[in-house]
Short mmCIF file of N, CA and C in Angstrom, two decimals:
data_model
loop_
_atom_site.label_atom_id
_atom_site.label_comp_id
_atom_site.label_asym_id
_atom_site.label_seq_id
_atom_site.Cartn_x
_atom_site.Cartn_y
_atom_site.Cartn_z
N UNK S 1 -1.63 -56.67 30.36
CA UNK S 1 -0.96 -55.70 29.51
C UNK S 1 0.22 -55.05 30.25
N UNK S 2 0.02 -54.75 31.52
CA UNK S 2 1.08 -54.13 32.32
C UNK S 2 2.28 -55.08 32.43
N UNK S 3 2.01 -56.36 32.64
CA UNK S 3 3.07 -57.36 32.73
C UNK S 3 3.82 -57.47 31.41
N UNK S 4 3.12 -57.41 30.33
CA UNK S 4 3.75 -57.48 29.02
C UNK S 4 4.69 -56.29 28.79
N UNK S 5 4.24 -55.10 29.18
CA UNK S 5 5.09 -53.90 29.05
C UNK S 5 6.33 -54.02 29.93
N UNK S 6 6.15 -54.51 31.16
CA UNK S 6 7.28 -54.68 32.06
C UNK S 6 8.28 -55.69 31.49
N UNK S 7 7.79 -56.79 30.94
CA UNK S 7 8.68 -57.77 30.32
C UNK S 7 9.41 -57.19 29.11
N UNK S 8 8.75 -56.34 28.34
CA UNK S 8 9.39 -55.70 27.20
C UNK S 8 10.50 -54.77 27.65
N UNK S 9 10.25 -54.03 28.72
CA UNK S 9 11.28 -53.12 29.25
C UNK S 9 12.47 -53.90 29.78
N UNK S 10 12.19 -54.94 30.56
CA UNK S 10 13.28 -55.77 31.10
C UNK S 10 14.07 -56.43 29.97
N UNK S 11 13.37 -56.92 28.97
CA UNK S 11 14.04 -57.53 27.82
C UNK S 11 14.93 -56.56 27.08
N UNK S 12 14.46 -55.34 26.91
CA UNK S 12 15.26 -54.31 26.26
C UNK S 12 16.50 -53.98 27.06
N UNK S 13 16.34 -53.83 28.38
CA UNK S 13 17.48 -53.52 29.24
C UNK S 13 18.50 -54.66 29.23
N UNK S 14 18.01 -55.89 29.25
CA UNK S 14 18.94 -57.03 29.19
C UNK S 14 19.66 -57.09 27.85
N UNK S 15 18.98 -56.66 26.79
CA UNK S 15 19.62 -56.62 25.48
C UNK S 15 20.75 -55.61 25.42
N UNK S 16 20.62 -54.54 26.18
CA UNK S 16 21.66 -53.51 26.22
C UNK S 16 22.72 -53.81 27.27
N UNK S 17 22.41 -54.68 28.21
CA UNK S 17 23.31 -54.97 29.31
C UNK S 17 24.64 -55.53 28.80
N UNK S 18 25.70 -54.97 29.27
CA UNK S 18 27.01 -55.45 28.88
C UNK S 18 27.56 -54.80 27.63
N UNK S 19 26.90 -53.79 27.15
CA UNK S 19 27.35 -53.15 25.92
C UNK S 19 28.57 -52.26 26.14
N UNK S 20 28.66 -51.61 27.28
CA UNK S 20 29.78 -50.71 27.56
C UNK S 20 30.81 -51.46 28.39
N UNK S 21 31.79 -52.06 27.74
CA UNK S 21 32.83 -52.80 28.44
C UNK S 21 34.20 -52.24 28.06
N UNK S 22 35.18 -52.52 28.91
CA UNK S 22 36.56 -52.10 28.64
C UNK S 22 37.48 -53.29 28.86
N UNK S 23 38.66 -53.22 28.26
CA UNK S 23 39.65 -54.27 28.46
C UNK S 23 40.12 -54.24 29.91
N UNK S 24 40.02 -55.36 30.58
CA UNK S 24 40.44 -55.46 31.97
C UNK S 24 40.71 -56.92 32.32
N UNK S 25 41.70 -57.19 33.16
CA UNK S 25 41.96 -58.57 33.53
C UNK S 25 40.91 -59.12 34.51
N UNK S 26 40.15 -58.23 35.17
CA UNK S 26 39.16 -58.63 36.15
C UNK S 26 37.83 -57.95 35.87
N UNK S 27 37.02 -58.49 34.98
CA UNK S 27 35.74 -57.84 34.69
C UNK S 27 34.79 -57.92 35.88
N UNK S 28 33.98 -56.88 36.04
CA UNK S 28 32.97 -56.84 37.10
C UNK S 28 31.72 -56.19 36.53
N UNK S 29 30.58 -56.69 36.94
CA UNK S 29 29.33 -56.19 36.38
C UNK S 29 28.81 -54.94 37.08
N UNK S 30 29.07 -54.79 38.37
CA UNK S 30 28.55 -53.66 39.11
C UNK S 30 29.46 -52.45 39.00
N UNK S 31 30.71 -52.60 39.37
CA UNK S 31 31.68 -51.50 39.33
C UNK S 31 33.06 -52.08 39.10
N UNK S 32 33.85 -51.42 38.27
CA UNK S 32 35.19 -51.88 37.95
C UNK S 32 36.12 -50.67 37.93
N UNK S 33 37.22 -50.74 38.65
CA UNK S 33 38.26 -49.71 38.59
C UNK S 33 39.59 -50.44 38.77
N UNK S 34 40.24 -50.79 37.66
CA UNK S 34 41.44 -51.62 37.68
C UNK S 34 42.58 -50.89 36.99
N UNK S 35 43.76 -50.98 37.59
CA UNK S 35 44.97 -50.42 36.99
C UNK S 35 45.91 -51.58 36.67
N UNK S 36 46.73 -51.40 35.65
CA UNK S 36 47.69 -52.44 35.29
C UNK S 36 48.74 -51.93 34.34
N UNK S 37 49.78 -52.72 34.12
CA UNK S 37 50.87 -52.32 33.24
C UNK S 37 50.61 -52.68 31.78
N UNK S 38 51.15 -51.89 30.90
CA UNK S 38 51.16 -52.22 29.47
C UNK S 38 52.60 -52.51 29.06
N UNK S 39 53.52 -51.61 29.43
CA UNK S 39 54.92 -51.76 29.04
C UNK S 39 55.78 -50.96 30.00
N UNK S 40 56.99 -51.42 30.23
CA UNK S 40 57.90 -50.69 31.11
C UNK S 40 59.33 -50.85 30.63
N UNK S 41 60.00 -49.74 30.46
CA UNK S 41 61.43 -49.72 30.19
C UNK S 41 62.10 -49.57 31.55
N UNK S 42 61.67 -48.56 32.30
CA UNK S 42 62.15 -48.37 33.66
C UNK S 42 63.62 -48.07 33.78
N UNK S 43 64.27 -47.67 32.69
CA UNK S 43 65.71 -47.43 32.75
C UNK S 43 66.04 -46.07 33.37
N UNK S 44 65.02 -45.24 33.61
CA UNK S 44 65.25 -43.95 34.26
C UNK S 44 64.03 -43.58 35.09
N UNK S 45 64.23 -42.66 36.03
CA UNK S 45 63.14 -42.20 36.89
C UNK S 45 62.31 -41.17 36.13
N UNK S 46 61.01 -41.41 35.95
CA UNK S 46 60.18 -40.47 35.20
C UNK S 46 59.94 -39.17 35.99
N UNK S 47 59.84 -38.08 35.26
CA UNK S 47 59.57 -36.78 35.87
C UNK S 47 58.25 -36.18 35.40
N UNK S 48 57.66 -36.77 34.37
CA UNK S 48 56.41 -36.27 33.81
C UNK S 48 55.41 -37.41 33.66
N UNK S 49 54.12 -37.05 33.70
CA UNK S 49 53.04 -38.01 33.49
C UNK S 49 52.02 -37.43 32.51
N UNK S 50 51.58 -38.26 31.58
CA UNK S 50 50.53 -37.86 30.64
C UNK S 50 49.45 -38.92 30.61
N UNK S 51 48.20 -38.49 30.44
CA UNK S 51 47.07 -39.41 30.42
C UNK S 51 46.16 -39.11 29.24
N UNK S 52 45.67 -40.16 28.61
CA UNK S 52 44.73 -40.04 27.49
C UNK S 52 43.64 -41.09 27.67
N UNK S 53 42.37 -40.68 27.46
CA UNK S 53 41.25 -41.57 27.75
C UNK S 53 40.25 -41.67 26.60
N UNK S 54 39.56 -42.79 26.57
CA UNK S 54 38.43 -43.00 25.66
C UNK S 54 37.26 -43.47 26.52
N UNK S 55 36.04 -43.04 26.16
CA UNK S 55 34.85 -43.31 26.96
C UNK S 55 33.76 -43.91 26.09
N UNK S 56 32.99 -44.82 26.67
CA UNK S 56 31.86 -45.43 25.97
C UNK S 56 30.62 -45.38 26.85
N UNK S 57 29.48 -45.12 26.24
CA UNK S 57 28.21 -45.14 26.94
C UNK S 57 27.30 -46.15 26.25
N UNK S 58 26.92 -47.19 27.01
CA UNK S 58 26.06 -48.28 26.52
C UNK S 58 26.60 -48.98 25.29
N UNK S 59 27.85 -48.76 24.96
CA UNK S 59 28.40 -49.34 23.76
C UNK S 59 27.82 -48.73 22.49
N UNK S 60 27.03 -47.68 22.65
CA UNK S 60 26.40 -47.02 21.50
C UNK S 60 27.24 -45.85 21.02
N UNK S 61 27.87 -45.14 21.96
CA UNK S 61 28.68 -43.97 21.63
C UNK S 61 30.03 -44.12 22.32
N UNK S 62 31.09 -44.06 21.55
CA UNK S 62 32.44 -44.13 22.10
C UNK S 62 33.26 -43.00 21.52
N UNK S 63 33.94 -42.26 22.40
CA UNK S 63 34.76 -41.14 21.96
C UNK S 63 36.07 -41.13 22.73
N UNK S 64 37.04 -40.45 22.16
CA UNK S 64 38.31 -40.25 22.84
C UNK S 64 39.47 -40.87 22.11
N UNK S 65 40.65 -40.54 22.58
CA UNK S 65 41.90 -41.05 22.03
C UNK S 65 42.74 -41.53 23.19
N UNK S 66 42.79 -42.82 23.42
CA UNK S 66 43.55 -43.39 24.53
C UNK S 66 44.90 -43.93 24.05
N UNK S 67 45.43 -43.37 22.99
CA UNK S 67 46.69 -43.86 22.45
C UNK S 67 47.88 -43.41 23.29
N UNK S 68 48.97 -44.11 23.14
CA UNK S 68 50.21 -43.74 23.83
C UNK S 68 50.68 -42.38 23.32
N UNK S 69 50.54 -42.15 22.03
CA UNK S 69 50.95 -40.86 21.46
C UNK S 69 50.17 -39.70 22.08
N UNK S 70 48.86 -39.88 22.28
CA UNK S 70 48.05 -38.82 22.90
C UNK S 70 48.45 -38.59 24.35
N UNK S 71 48.76 -39.67 25.07
CA UNK S 71 49.19 -39.53 26.47
C UNK S 71 50.56 -38.85 26.54
N UNK S 72 51.46 -39.19 25.63
CA UNK S 72 52.77 -38.51 25.59
C UNK S 72 52.59 -37.03 25.33
N UNK S 73 51.75 -36.68 24.38
CA UNK S 73 51.51 -35.27 24.06
C UNK S 73 50.89 -34.54 25.25
N UNK S 74 49.96 -35.17 25.95
CA UNK S 74 49.31 -34.54 27.09
C UNK S 74 50.29 -34.24 28.22
N UNK S 75 51.32 -35.07 28.35
CA UNK S 75 52.30 -34.87 29.40
C UNK S 75 53.58 -34.19 28.95
N UNK S 76 53.67 -33.86 27.67
CA UNK S 76 54.89 -33.26 27.14
C UNK S 76 56.08 -34.21 27.27
N UNK S 77 55.85 -35.48 27.02
CA UNK S 77 56.87 -36.51 27.20
C UNK S 77 57.53 -36.84 25.87
N UNK S 78 58.86 -36.86 25.88
CA UNK S 78 59.62 -37.23 24.69
C UNK S 78 60.19 -38.64 24.80
N UNK S 79 60.56 -39.03 26.02
CA UNK S 79 61.15 -40.36 26.25
C UNK S 79 60.30 -41.10 27.29
N UNK S 80 59.81 -42.28 26.94
CA UNK S 80 58.87 -43.04 27.78
C UNK S 80 59.61 -44.01 28.71
N UNK S 81 59.20 -44.01 29.98
CA UNK S 81 59.73 -44.95 30.96
C UNK S 81 58.74 -46.09 31.21
N UNK S 82 57.46 -45.75 31.45
CA UNK S 82 56.44 -46.78 31.68
C UNK S 82 55.12 -46.38 31.01
N UNK S 83 54.32 -47.40 30.68
CA UNK S 83 52.97 -47.18 30.15
C UNK S 83 52.04 -48.09 30.94
N UNK S 84 51.04 -47.50 31.56
CA UNK S 84 50.06 -48.23 32.35
C UNK S 84 48.66 -47.91 31.83
N UNK S 85 47.66 -48.61 32.37
CA UNK S 85 46.28 -48.30 32.01
C UNK S 85 45.42 -48.27 33.25
N UNK S 86 44.30 -47.61 33.14
CA UNK S 86 43.29 -47.59 34.18
C UNK S 86 41.94 -47.77 33.50
N UNK S 87 41.18 -48.77 33.92
CA UNK S 87 39.85 -48.99 33.36
C UNK S 87 38.81 -48.75 34.44
N UNK S 88 37.70 -48.16 34.03
CA UNK S 88 36.58 -47.94 34.93
C UNK S 88 35.30 -48.27 34.19
N UNK S 89 34.41 -49.01 34.83
CA UNK S 89 33.09 -49.22 34.27
C UNK S 89 32.08 -49.25 35.41
N UNK S 90 30.89 -48.74 35.11
CA UNK S 90 29.82 -48.68 36.10
C UNK S 90 28.58 -49.33 35.49
N UNK S 91 28.14 -50.43 36.10
CA UNK S 91 26.95 -51.16 35.67
C UNK S 91 26.97 -51.50 34.18
N UNK S 92 28.13 -51.56 33.60
CA UNK S 92 28.29 -51.83 32.17
C UNK S 92 27.49 -50.85 31.31
N UNK S 93 27.23 -49.69 31.87
CA UNK S 93 26.54 -48.62 31.15
C UNK S 93 27.58 -47.59 30.70
N UNK S 94 28.49 -47.26 31.61
CA UNK S 94 29.55 -46.28 31.35
C UNK S 94 30.88 -47.01 31.47
N UNK S 95 31.78 -46.77 30.52
CA UNK S 95 33.10 -47.38 30.57
C UNK S 95 34.15 -46.39 30.11
N UNK S 96 35.32 -46.44 30.75
CA UNK S 96 36.42 -45.56 30.36
C UNK S 96 37.73 -46.34 30.41
N UNK S 97 38.57 -46.14 29.40
CA UNK S 97 39.90 -46.75 29.34
C UNK S 97 40.90 -45.61 29.21
N UNK S 98 41.85 -45.54 30.13
CA UNK S 98 42.86 -44.48 30.11
C UNK S 98 44.26 -45.10 30.00
N UNK S 99 45.09 -44.48 29.19
CA UNK S 99 46.49 -44.86 29.06
C UNK S 99 47.30 -43.83 29.81
N UNK S 100 48.18 -44.28 30.72
CA UNK S 100 49.01 -43.38 31.52
C UNK S 100 50.47 -43.62 31.15
N UNK S 101 51.11 -42.57 30.64
CA UNK S 101 52.51 -42.66 30.22
C UNK S 101 53.35 -41.83 31.19
N UNK S 102 54.46 -42.40 31.65
CA UNK S 102 55.41 -41.68 32.50
C UNK S 102 56.75 -41.64 31.78
N UNK S 103 57.41 -40.53 31.90
CA UNK S 103 58.71 -40.38 31.23
C UNK S 103 59.30 -39.02 31.51
N UNK S 104 60.09 -38.55 30.54
CA UNK S 104 60.72 -37.23 30.67
C UNK S 104 60.77 -36.53 29.34
#
């Protein structure tokens, strides 16, 4: 009976495994912290930075606004120079995607 309960628990955990994922060019199962570009004009030197994030837990609950518009508003940016992202995930249980906008 104990073995059966242990197998049920392991089966349940494996069923949930991988539920909290984020867009990233290099997925990792244990820990992931990757930065990368989305878009770049680069025609001027940015003086302001804004960040907006969305978070997921087990893929069951996801909240946040990681849009470029939200990142612009957070940084008080009117003209965009670059847009980057940062993704973080831990054991595929917790995941976060952040959009980073630089401009003036």
